[in-house]
Short mmCIF file of C-alpha atoms and ligand atoms in Angstrom, two decimals:
data_model
loop_
_atom_site.label_atom_id
_atom_site.label_comp_id
_atom_site.label_asym_id
_atom_site.label_seq_id
_atom_site.Cartn_x
_atom_site.Cartn_y
_atom_site.Cartn_z
CA MET A 28 -8.14 8.32 -25.25
CA LYS A 29 -11.53 9.64 -24.28
CA ILE A 30 -12.67 9.19 -20.67
CA SER A 31 -15.91 10.06 -18.96
CA LEU A 32 -15.66 10.41 -15.08
CA LYS A 33 -18.00 12.22 -12.53
CA VAL A 34 -16.00 14.89 -10.76
CA ASN A 35 -17.96 16.41 -7.19
CA GLY A 36 -21.06 15.15 -8.79
CA LYS A 37 -20.70 16.67 -12.23
CA LYS A 38 -19.80 14.72 -15.19
CA TYR A 39 -17.28 15.32 -17.53
CA THR A 40 -16.35 13.47 -20.90
CA ARG A 41 -12.72 14.49 -22.42
CA GLU A 42 -10.12 13.50 -24.39
CA VAL A 43 -6.54 12.94 -22.59
CA GLU A 44 -3.43 11.69 -23.45
CA THR A 45 -2.46 8.60 -21.85
CA ASN A 46 0.98 9.76 -20.09
CA LYS A 47 -1.05 12.44 -17.95
CA ASN A 48 -1.82 11.76 -14.59
CA LEU A 49 -5.35 12.63 -12.76
CA LEU A 50 -3.95 15.16 -10.69
CA HIS A 51 -2.52 17.19 -13.93
CA PHE A 52 -5.90 16.24 -15.47
CA ILE A 53 -7.87 17.50 -12.49
CA ARG A 54 -5.91 20.96 -12.43
CA GLU A 55 -5.26 21.74 -16.25
CA ASP A 56 -7.96 19.69 -18.26
CA LEU A 57 -10.88 20.66 -15.54
CA GLY A 58 -9.47 23.87 -14.05
CA LEU A 59 -9.55 22.47 -10.65
CA THR A 60 -6.82 23.72 -9.40
CA GLY A 61 -7.61 22.88 -5.52
CA THR A 62 -5.54 20.13 -5.79
CA LYS A 63 -2.24 20.26 -5.30
CA GLU A 64 1.09 19.06 -6.62
CA GLY A 65 3.94 18.65 -3.90
CA CYS A 66 6.15 15.85 -4.54
CA GLY A 67 4.54 14.21 -7.60
CA ALA A 68 5.59 10.92 -6.04
CA GLY A 69 3.54 9.88 -3.68
CA GLU A 70 5.18 10.98 -0.39
CA CYS A 71 3.41 14.09 0.22
CA GLY A 72 -0.55 13.63 -0.14
CA ALA A 73 -1.02 17.52 -1.44
CA CYS A 74 -2.86 15.66 -4.10
CA THR A 75 -4.90 13.48 -2.13
CA ILE A 76 -8.39 13.39 -3.73
CA ILE A 77 -11.58 11.00 -3.39
CA MET A 78 -11.64 7.98 -5.74
CA ASN A 79 -14.97 5.78 -5.70
CA GLY A 80 -15.16 6.56 -1.77
CA LYS A 81 -11.75 5.70 -1.20
CA THR A 82 -8.69 8.64 -0.55
CA VAL A 83 -5.88 8.15 -2.82
CA ASN A 84 -2.53 10.00 -4.41
CA SER A 85 -4.05 11.52 -7.68
CA CYS A 86 -0.10 12.05 -8.78
CA LEU A 87 0.16 8.11 -8.83
CA ILE A 88 -2.78 7.63 -11.10
CA LEU A 89 -3.06 7.98 -14.78
CA ALA A 90 -6.19 9.87 -15.89
CA VAL A 91 -7.00 7.09 -18.27
CA GLU A 92 -7.30 4.99 -15.25
CA ALA A 93 -10.11 7.27 -13.66
CA ASN A 94 -12.74 6.51 -16.73
CA GLY A 95 -15.43 5.74 -15.29
CA CYS A 96 -15.25 6.62 -11.85
CA GLU A 97 -16.52 9.42 -9.06
CA ILE A 98 -14.13 11.59 -8.05
CA GLU A 99 -14.38 13.95 -5.23
CA THR A 100 -12.11 17.36 -4.81
CA ILE A 101 -11.62 19.72 -2.21
CA GLU A 102 -14.11 22.10 -4.66
CA GLY A 103 -16.73 19.56 -3.63
CA GLU A 104 -16.29 20.48 0.06
CA ALA A 105 -18.44 23.29 0.09
CA LYS A 106 -22.08 23.34 -0.41
CA ASN A 107 -23.84 26.47 -1.77
CA GLY A 108 -21.35 28.80 -0.93
CA LYS A 109 -21.26 27.44 2.78
CA LEU A 110 -17.65 26.18 4.38
CA SER A 111 -18.59 22.50 5.31
CA LYS A 112 -17.45 22.01 9.18
CA LEU A 113 -14.30 20.66 8.64
CA GLN A 114 -13.43 23.63 6.80
CA LYS A 115 -14.61 26.05 9.21
CA ALA A 116 -13.01 24.03 11.57
CA PHE A 117 -9.43 24.22 9.83
CA HIS A 118 -10.30 27.92 9.34
CA GLU A 119 -11.15 28.92 13.10
CA ASN A 120 -8.47 26.99 14.63
CA HIS A 121 -5.56 28.32 12.67
CA ALA A 122 -5.16 25.02 10.87
CA VAL A 123 -4.03 27.08 7.65
CA GLN A 124 -0.93 28.80 7.18
CA CYS A 125 0.38 28.55 3.30
CA GLY A 126 -2.56 26.27 2.72
CA PHE A 127 -0.75 24.22 0.38
CA CYS A 128 -1.50 21.10 2.57
CA THR A 129 -4.97 22.02 3.36
CA PRO A 130 -7.21 20.67 0.35
CA GLY A 131 -5.42 17.14 0.95
CA MET A 132 -5.56 17.38 4.81
CA ILE A 133 -9.46 18.13 4.60
CA LEU A 134 -10.26 15.41 2.16
CA SER A 135 -8.03 12.52 4.65
CA ALA A 136 -9.78 13.78 7.69
CA ARG A 137 -13.22 13.72 5.78
CA ALA A 138 -12.30 9.94 4.96
CA LEU A 139 -11.42 9.57 8.59
CA LEU A 140 -14.57 11.13 10.18
CA GLU A 141 -16.60 9.21 7.85
CA LYS A 142 -15.52 5.89 9.06
CA ASN A 143 -15.03 7.30 12.75
CA ALA A 144 -17.22 9.96 14.22
CA LYS A 145 -15.18 10.83 17.23
CA PRO A 146 -11.75 9.97 16.35
CA THR A 147 -8.94 10.27 19.20
CA VAL A 148 -5.89 12.36 18.65
CA GLU A 149 -3.87 8.98 17.86
CA GLN A 150 -6.12 8.27 15.29
CA ILE A 151 -6.05 11.71 13.75
CA LYS A 152 -2.66 11.22 13.56
CA GLU A 153 -2.40 7.95 12.06
CA ALA A 154 -5.57 9.26 9.70
CA ILE A 155 -3.12 12.08 8.23
CA GLU A 156 -0.27 10.29 8.05
CA GLY A 157 0.10 10.36 4.13
CA ASN A 158 -0.57 14.48 4.45
CA PHE A 159 2.78 16.35 4.93
CA CYS A 160 2.20 19.60 6.23
CA ARG A 161 5.48 22.02 6.26
CA CYS A 162 3.94 25.50 8.16
CA THR A 163 1.70 24.35 11.16
CA GLY A 164 3.47 21.38 13.12
CA TYR A 165 0.22 19.64 12.99
CA GLN A 166 -0.94 20.96 16.00
CA GLN A 167 -3.45 22.96 14.84
CA ILE A 168 -4.55 20.45 12.43
CA ILE A 169 -5.55 18.25 14.73
CA GLU A 170 -7.07 20.48 17.20
CA ALA A 171 -9.71 21.33 13.79
CA VAL A 172 -10.33 17.70 13.49
CA GLN A 173 -10.94 17.58 17.23
CA ASP A 174 -13.16 20.72 16.88
CA ALA A 175 -15.10 18.99 13.65
CA SER A 176 -15.64 16.39 15.56
CA GLY A 177 -17.45 18.13 18.38
CA GLN A 178 -14.34 17.24 20.63
CA LEU A 179 -12.56 20.23 21.57
CA LYS A 180 -13.05 22.52 24.28
CA LYS A 181 -13.61 26.03 23.94
CA LYS A 182 -10.48 27.49 25.77
CA GLU A 183 -7.92 24.65 24.16
CA GLY A 184 -5.94 25.31 21.34
CA LEU A 185 -5.65 28.39 19.26
CA LYS A 186 -9.25 29.04 18.59
CA ARG A 187 -9.85 32.95 18.23
CA ALA A 188 -12.85 33.22 16.10
CA MET B 15 4.03 14.91 -18.20
CA LEU B 16 5.58 11.32 -18.42
CA GLN B 17 7.19 9.69 -21.18
CA GLU B 18 4.90 9.05 -23.77
CA PHE B 19 3.50 5.48 -23.80
CA SER B 20 0.54 3.33 -24.93
CA TYR B 21 -2.08 2.35 -22.53
CA LEU B 22 -4.09 -1.16 -22.77
CA ALA B 23 -6.21 -2.80 -20.46
CA PRO B 24 -7.58 -6.05 -21.87
CA THR B 25 -10.62 -7.34 -19.64
CA THR B 26 -10.07 -11.66 -19.81
CA LEU B 27 -7.13 -13.50 -18.77
CA LYS B 28 -6.76 -14.54 -22.29
CA ASP B 29 -6.37 -11.47 -23.58
CA LEU B 30 -3.67 -10.55 -21.01
CA TYR B 31 -1.54 -13.50 -21.93
CA ALA B 32 -1.60 -12.88 -25.77
CA LEU B 33 -0.78 -9.03 -24.97
CA LEU B 34 1.99 -10.11 -23.09
CA LYS B 35 3.35 -13.07 -25.37
CA LYS B 36 3.18 -10.69 -28.05
CA ASN B 37 5.04 -7.18 -26.39
CA ALA B 38 7.37 -9.55 -24.33
CA GLY B 39 9.97 -7.05 -23.40
CA THR B 40 7.94 -4.11 -24.45
CA ALA B 41 4.87 -4.52 -22.06
CA VAL B 42 4.84 -3.46 -18.68
CA ILE B 43 2.22 -4.54 -15.91
CA LEU B 44 0.40 -1.78 -14.43
CA ALA B 45 -1.41 -2.66 -10.85
CA GLY B 46 -1.53 0.00 -8.42
CA GLY B 47 1.07 2.03 -10.02
CA THR B 48 2.22 3.18 -6.44
CA ASP B 49 5.81 1.95 -7.54
CA LEU B 50 5.58 2.16 -11.27
CA LEU B 51 4.46 6.00 -11.62
CA VAL B 52 7.09 6.69 -8.80
CA GLU B 53 9.93 5.35 -11.26
CA MET B 54 8.43 6.76 -14.17
CA HIS B 55 8.33 9.98 -12.56
CA ASN B 56 11.85 10.18 -11.54
CA ASN B 57 12.48 9.18 -15.04
CA TRP B 58 14.05 5.42 -13.77
CA ILE B 59 12.06 3.59 -16.69
CA SER B 60 10.23 4.93 -19.68
CA PRO B 61 8.24 1.90 -21.03
CA LYS B 62 6.57 1.95 -24.58
CA LEU B 63 3.71 0.18 -23.19
CA LEU B 64 1.52 0.20 -20.14
CA VAL B 65 -1.08 -2.97 -19.54
CA ASP B 66 -3.38 -2.21 -16.98
CA ILE B 67 -4.62 -5.32 -15.53
CA LYS B 68 -6.89 -3.99 -13.19
CA LYS B 69 -10.05 -4.50 -15.57
CA ILE B 70 -9.44 -8.30 -14.98
CA PRO B 71 -12.18 -9.87 -12.56
CA GLN B 72 -10.38 -12.99 -12.14
CA LEU B 73 -7.24 -11.06 -10.49
CA ASN B 74 -9.00 -9.15 -8.49
CA ASP B 75 -10.65 -12.15 -6.69
CA MET B 76 -10.25 -13.51 -3.11
CA SER B 77 -11.17 -16.79 -1.78
CA PHE B 78 -11.01 -18.95 0.95
CA ASP B 79 -11.27 -22.91 1.66
CA ARG B 80 -10.11 -25.59 4.05
CA LYS B 81 -8.59 -27.55 1.30
CA ASN B 82 -7.00 -24.88 -0.33
CA GLY B 83 -6.36 -22.31 2.05
CA LEU B 84 -6.73 -18.49 0.88
CA SER B 85 -6.43 -17.52 -2.47
CA ILE B 86 -5.57 -13.90 -2.98
CA GLY B 87 -6.01 -12.19 -6.45
CA ALA B 88 -2.88 -10.59 -7.62
CA THR B 89 -4.83 -6.93 -7.70
CA THR B 90 -6.30 -7.47 -4.45
CA VAL B 91 -4.99 -3.88 -2.92
CA CYS B 92 -4.08 -3.99 0.68
CA ILE B 93 -7.23 -1.99 1.91
CA ASP B 94 -9.58 -5.07 0.92
CA LEU B 95 -6.91 -7.44 2.30
CA ILE B 96 -7.00 -5.51 5.69
CA ASN B 97 -10.86 -5.71 5.76
CA ASN B 98 -11.40 -9.68 4.54
CA SER B 99 -13.43 -11.65 7.22
CA ASP B 100 -10.93 -14.66 5.81
CA VAL B 101 -8.11 -12.90 6.62
CA LYS B 102 -9.05 -11.43 9.88
CA LYS B 103 -9.97 -14.59 10.92
CA TYR B 104 -7.64 -17.16 9.51
CA TYR B 105 -4.53 -14.97 8.89
CA PRO B 106 -4.89 -11.80 10.65
CA LEU B 107 -0.68 -11.35 10.33
CA LEU B 108 -1.66 -10.92 6.44
CA ALA B 109 -3.62 -7.77 7.71
CA ASP B 110 -1.08 -7.00 10.44
CA ALA B 111 1.51 -6.71 7.41
CA ALA B 112 -0.36 -4.68 5.06
CA GLY B 113 -1.50 -2.29 7.25
CA ARG B 114 2.25 -1.28 7.38
CA ILE B 115 2.29 -0.61 3.73
CA GLY B 116 3.02 3.36 3.39
CA SER B 117 -0.35 5.43 4.13
CA HIS B 118 -3.93 5.27 3.77
CA GLN B 119 -3.71 6.48 0.12
CA LEU B 120 -1.08 3.93 -0.75
CA ARG B 121 -3.19 1.10 1.05
CA ASN B 122 -6.04 2.10 -0.83
CA ARG B 123 -4.29 1.84 -4.36
CA ALA B 124 -1.19 -0.38 -3.19
CA THR B 125 -1.89 -4.07 -4.43
CA ILE B 126 -0.37 -7.32 -3.03
CA GLY B 127 0.94 -8.52 -6.47
CA GLY B 128 2.64 -5.04 -7.20
CA ASN B 129 4.45 -5.47 -3.64
CA LEU B 130 5.56 -8.96 -4.21
CA CYS B 131 6.51 -7.97 -7.97
CA THR B 132 8.75 -4.94 -7.16
CA ALA B 133 10.32 -7.53 -5.13
CA SER B 134 12.36 -4.81 -3.10
CA PRO B 135 14.32 -6.43 -0.14
CA CYS B 136 11.88 -4.15 2.14
CA ALA B 137 8.47 -4.99 0.92
CA ASP B 138 6.24 -5.59 3.30
CA MET B 139 4.13 -8.35 2.31
CA GLY B 140 7.22 -10.16 1.92
CA CYS B 141 8.82 -11.61 5.29
CA SER B 142 4.94 -12.16 6.62
CA LEU B 143 3.42 -14.20 3.03
CA LEU B 144 7.17 -16.33 3.62
CA ALA B 145 6.46 -17.36 6.96
CA LEU B 146 3.04 -18.64 6.02
CA GLY B 147 4.34 -20.83 3.35
CA ALA B 148 2.76 -19.03 0.61
CA GLU B 149 3.10 -19.79 -3.06
CA VAL B 150 2.49 -17.68 -6.31
CA GLU B 151 1.03 -18.43 -9.48
CA LEU B 152 2.38 -17.16 -12.67
CA ALA B 153 0.60 -17.94 -15.72
CA SER B 154 1.51 -16.87 -19.25
CA ALA B 155 0.11 -18.14 -23.08
CA ASP B 156 2.48 -20.89 -22.38
CA GLY B 157 0.70 -22.73 -19.19
CA ILE B 158 0.43 -21.89 -15.23
CA ARG B 159 3.27 -22.69 -12.92
CA VAL B 160 3.01 -22.73 -9.22
CA ILE B 161 6.20 -21.92 -7.15
CA PRO B 162 7.16 -21.49 -3.35
CA LEU B 163 7.35 -18.08 -2.42
CA LYS B 164 10.79 -18.42 -0.93
CA ASP B 165 12.06 -19.61 -4.32
CA TYR B 166 10.21 -16.61 -6.67
CA PHE B 167 12.60 -14.01 -4.89
CA THR B 168 15.74 -14.33 -7.08
CA GLY B 169 17.64 -10.69 -6.02
CA PRO B 170 17.03 -7.32 -5.17
CA LYS B 171 14.21 -6.29 -7.42
CA LYS B 172 14.99 -9.33 -9.31
CA THR B 173 12.11 -12.57 -9.50
CA GLN B 174 11.50 -15.80 -11.40
CA ILE B 175 8.80 -14.15 -13.55
CA LYS B 176 9.36 -14.23 -17.07
CA LYS B 177 8.91 -11.15 -19.22
CA HIS B 178 5.60 -12.43 -20.76
CA GLU B 179 4.58 -13.85 -17.55
CA VAL B 180 1.80 -12.22 -14.92
CA LEU B 181 1.61 -12.88 -11.52
CA GLN B 182 -1.64 -14.23 -11.03
CA LYS B 183 -2.22 -14.95 -7.52
CA ILE B 184 -1.15 -15.78 -4.09
CA ILE B 185 -1.95 -18.61 -2.15
CA VAL B 186 -1.34 -19.17 1.65
CA PRO B 187 -2.06 -22.47 2.76
CA PHE B 188 -4.53 -24.04 4.99
CA GLU B 189 -2.12 -25.33 7.13
CA SER B 190 -0.78 -21.95 8.08
CA ALA B 191 -4.25 -20.79 9.19
CA ASN B 192 -5.12 -19.68 12.60
CA ALA B 193 -0.90 -19.47 13.05
CA LYS B 194 -0.13 -17.65 16.34
CA PHE B 195 2.14 -14.45 14.69
CA GLY B 196 3.91 -11.47 15.76
CA MET B 197 5.22 -8.71 13.41
CA ARG B 198 7.63 -5.64 14.16
CA LYS B 199 8.70 -3.52 11.78
CA LEU B 200 11.67 -0.63 12.46
CA LYS B 201 11.58 2.34 10.34
CA ARG B 202 13.41 5.86 11.05
CA ILE B 203 10.05 7.54 11.98
CA LYS B 204 6.69 7.01 13.23
CA GLY B 205 4.64 8.15 10.22
CA HIS B 206 4.75 6.11 6.77
CA ASP B 207 8.32 4.91 5.96
CA ILE B 208 10.10 1.78 4.30
CA ALA B 209 11.40 -0.49 6.77
CA LEU B 210 15.28 -0.59 7.86
CA ILE B 211 14.14 -4.35 8.88
CA SER B 212 10.89 -6.09 9.33
CA VAL B 213 10.45 -9.76 10.97
CA ALA B 214 7.40 -11.58 10.94
CA MET B 215 6.63 -14.93 13.02
CA ALA B 216 3.80 -17.80 12.50
CA ARG B 217 3.49 -20.76 14.55
CA THR B 218 0.89 -23.63 14.04
CA GLU B 219 0.65 -26.34 16.16
CA LYS B 220 3.18 -28.45 13.48
CA PHE B 221 5.86 -25.90 12.56
CA LEU B 222 7.24 -22.31 13.52
CA ARG B 223 8.51 -20.21 10.57
CA VAL B 224 10.24 -16.81 10.29
CA GLY B 225 10.51 -14.38 7.48
CA VAL B 226 12.42 -11.48 7.51
CA GLY B 227 12.67 -8.21 5.44
CA SER B 228 15.67 -5.54 4.93
CA CYS B 229 18.18 -7.89 5.98
CA ALA B 230 19.19 -9.87 2.58
CA PRO B 231 19.21 -9.34 -0.50
CA THR B 232 15.40 -10.56 -1.01
CA PRO B 233 13.04 -11.25 2.19
CA VAL B 234 13.87 -14.21 3.60
CA VAL B 235 12.84 -17.25 5.52
CA THR B 236 13.73 -19.98 7.98
CA ALA B 237 13.07 -23.29 7.30
CA PRO B 238 9.74 -24.40 9.16
CA LEU B 239 11.17 -25.26 12.78
CA PRO B 240 9.06 -27.51 15.38
CA ALA B 241 6.35 -25.88 16.62
CA ASN B 242 8.00 -25.76 20.33
CA ALA B 243 11.71 -25.36 19.27
CA LYS B 244 13.43 -23.13 21.38
CA PRO B 245 14.26 -19.54 21.10
CA GLU B 246 17.88 -19.93 20.88
CA LYS B 247 17.23 -22.57 18.13
CA VAL B 248 14.63 -20.34 16.46
CA LYS B 249 17.33 -16.94 16.77
CA GLU B 250 20.02 -19.53 15.11
CA ALA B 251 17.79 -20.36 12.23
CA VAL B 252 16.78 -16.74 11.46
CA MET B 253 20.91 -16.03 11.99
CA LYS B 254 21.49 -18.58 8.92
CA VAL B 255 19.16 -16.93 6.16
CA VAL B 256 20.17 -12.70 7.13
CA SER B 257 22.88 -11.25 5.61
CA PRO B 258 22.28 -7.54 5.92
CA ILE B 259 24.54 -4.48 4.06
CA ASP B 260 25.84 -1.52 5.76
CA ASP B 261 23.57 1.22 3.84
CA VAL B 262 22.66 4.75 4.05
CA ARG B 263 19.24 3.47 6.44
CA ALA B 264 20.78 1.59 8.79
CA SER B 265 24.62 -0.32 9.68
CA ARG B 266 24.89 -3.78 9.37
CA ASP B 267 25.21 -4.44 13.01
CA TYR B 268 22.32 -2.49 14.13
CA ARG B 269 19.91 -4.47 11.60
CA LEU B 270 21.52 -7.71 13.11
CA PHE B 271 20.90 -6.60 16.52
CA MET B 272 17.28 -5.54 15.86
CA THR B 273 16.49 -8.80 13.95
CA GLY B 274 17.56 -10.93 17.29
CA GLU B 275 15.80 -8.44 19.60
CA PHE B 276 12.56 -8.38 17.26
CA VAL B 277 12.71 -12.58 17.60
CA ASP B 278 13.11 -12.74 21.25
CA SER B 279 9.95 -9.86 21.60
CA ILE B 280 7.64 -11.67 19.35
CA TYR B 281 8.96 -15.23 20.25
CA ALA B 282 7.67 -14.25 23.85
CA GLU B 283 5.03 -12.82 23.17
CA ILE B 284 3.68 -15.80 20.87
CA PHE B 285 4.49 -17.87 23.53
CA ASN B 286 2.64 -16.19 25.74
CA GLY B 287 -0.98 -17.22 24.48
CA GLY B 288 -0.30 -15.17 21.29
CA SER B 289 -0.66 -11.68 19.99
CA LYS B 290 -4.46 -11.94 19.00
C1 FAD C 326 5.61 6.94 -0.54
C2 FAD C 326 5.50 5.28 -0.80
C3 FAD C 326 5.51 4.82 0.62
C4 FAD C 326 5.40 3.29 0.30
N1 FAD C 326 5.76 2.23 1.44
C5 FAD C 326 5.77 0.97 1.23
C6 FAD C 326 5.99 -0.04 2.64
O1 FAD C 326 6.04 0.78 3.84
N2 FAD C 326 6.26 -0.63 2.64
C7 FAD C 326 6.33 -1.33 1.23
O2 FAD C 326 6.12 -2.73 1.22
N3 FAD C 326 6.32 -0.82 0.15
C8 FAD C 326 5.59 0.66 -0.32
N4 FAD C 326 6.00 1.28 -1.08
C9 FAD C 326 5.97 0.60 -2.39
C10 FAD C 326 4.65 0.15 -3.12
O3 FAD C 326 3.40 1.22 -2.82
C11 FAD C 326 4.33 -1.09 -2.97
O4 FAD C 326 5.41 -1.83 -3.37
C12 FAD C 326 2.95 -1.40 -3.74
O5 FAD C 326 2.31 -2.70 -3.16
C13 FAD C 326 3.01 -1.91 -5.18
O6 FAD C 326 2.16 -2.14 -5.62
P1 FAD C 326 1.14 -1.34 -6.61
O7 FAD C 326 -0.04 -1.83 -7.23
O8 FAD C 326 1.20 -0.21 -6.57
O9 FAD C 326 2.28 -1.75 -8.04
P2 FAD C 326 2.77 -1.43 -9.32
O10 FAD C 326 3.45 -0.13 -9.02
O11 FAD C 326 1.58 -1.25 -10.51
O12 FAD C 326 3.80 -2.30 -10.04
C14 FAD C 326 4.49 -2.54 -9.29
C15 FAD C 326 5.86 -3.38 -10.14
O13 FAD C 326 5.39 -4.85 -10.17
C16 FAD C 326 5.05 -5.01 -11.75
N5 FAD C 326 3.80 -5.83 -11.46
C17 FAD C 326 2.64 -5.55 -10.76
N6 FAD C 326 1.74 -6.21 -10.71
C18 FAD C 326 2.09 -7.61 -11.20
C19 FAD C 326 1.64 -8.40 -11.76
N7 FAD C 326 0.18 -9.15 -11.06
N8 FAD C 326 2.39 -9.57 -12.48
C20 FAD C 326 3.63 -9.07 -13.18
N9 FAD C 326 3.79 -8.08 -12.71
C21 FAD C 326 3.11 -7.08 -11.99
C22 FAD C 326 4.96 -4.07 -12.10
O14 FAD C 326 5.11 -4.23 -13.74
C23 FAD C 326 6.14 -3.27 -11.61
O15 FAD C 326 7.09 -3.29 -12.09
C24 FAD C 326 5.28 2.66 -0.55
C25 FAD C 326 5.45 3.81 -2.01
C26 FAD C 326 5.60 5.11 -2.00
C27 FAD C 326 5.04 5.93 -3.11
S1 FES C 327 1.65 15.22 -4.94
FE1 FES C 327 0.86 13.27 -4.90
S2 FES C 327 1.80 12.68 -2.99
FE2 FES C 327 2.66 14.22 -3.36
S1 FES C 328 -0.09 25.16 5.96
FE1 FES C 328 1.67 25.01 4.69
S2 FES C 328 2.02 23.17 4.39
FE2 FES C 328 0.37 22.68 5.76
#
């Protein structure tokens, strides 16, 4: 089936098999491998993308369902080779270890900050409920989101940069 | 890659009915896909034909009036239910229940119709809609029928839906509007997890009803009790409809105990001025 969609502002038209999920389409057909596959079944959030303004698990959507949609992936986060505020905060607060969860984490965090510029720690935890991290223990991720929203005092946390 | 299948996305109800009639038994409806794609990913099912119903505008409609109450189109996603102003104002229990489903990513995609059609005993919309006395509208080329939600569930993952039917909308009566309510969901972890048990209570000026999930082969509900029923009577009515089992997630005794605890605590909350 032929589908047309916008990814990070760029229009793509492609022929795609009906049995390919959106995650594999983004990674294999579009070559945007920032979006990761963890569980493939809606549990881990590694495949999180933003579709028509909402975060979704791209492993639970067929590519054909995305026909006509606007999608944002982690590749759209940095602008003109410059890291976004969130990416910088993740980097500086050691919120990235293996990095597998990071693309999904950042998109969930972005969805939060777009609605709520100064989230509490509880609200940050709730926002990343659908994103598993097997390395950091979450603390640095929470601090990174606090930092990106201008709420982390300099001496707090693990900030070293 | 998933197994091979054909994909169709009709844009009118008429086309959908015709498709389902012609392919009864092979066609499988695709709504949010958060249950279906997991089952396909795990090779539990391999449908030959997926019929995506999200392109049909009538199925995504929500409306409210004082005669008919609230009508929720089957493909309404959790987050749209949560943010709907009529739901917030008249049926906040539904927003509370939908907010307990999965994670943000899930709630942005999972439909209310899909939740009722998967018909898992632990489906979160089940007990809240039952407590509010909801009905479901099932439709096909043969016509439309409306049945009470309490008769719709027939067993674990089993419902009255026929192979060529679609669940079109969910109707919540006006008499349940502004009900005082409370809900509890017991989980193993604080993050996203399915319910070990869930209890929802709704009380209007005329009646009180309790819906319970994960505590019987289907979500269950008490008969409507008088609005001022005593706590012992409410608990008695609840214990009559539940029949939990021991499984890997919790024992029968623990489920019964926590159901009782939740009934007590919600009752206290509701009778102390409501939980809005
Ligand atoms: C990680 C994860 C966590 C979850 N957590 C929860 C939770 O906390 N609580 C909870 O209740 N559920 C949970 N679920 C289950 C699921 O998200 C919900 O049941 C959801 O509401 C299903 O809706 P859907 O639109 O995605 O359904 P789909 O997957 O599209 O469909 C589900 C089934 O219903 C049928 N169907 C769908 N719509 C119709 C219709 N209108 N008419 C006839 N048949 C139809 C389909 O053919 C399919 O068999 C979770 C799922 C995952 C993957
Ligand atoms: S890969 Fe999609 S949620 Fe895990
Ligand atoms: S950094 Fe490794 S999973 Fe989060």
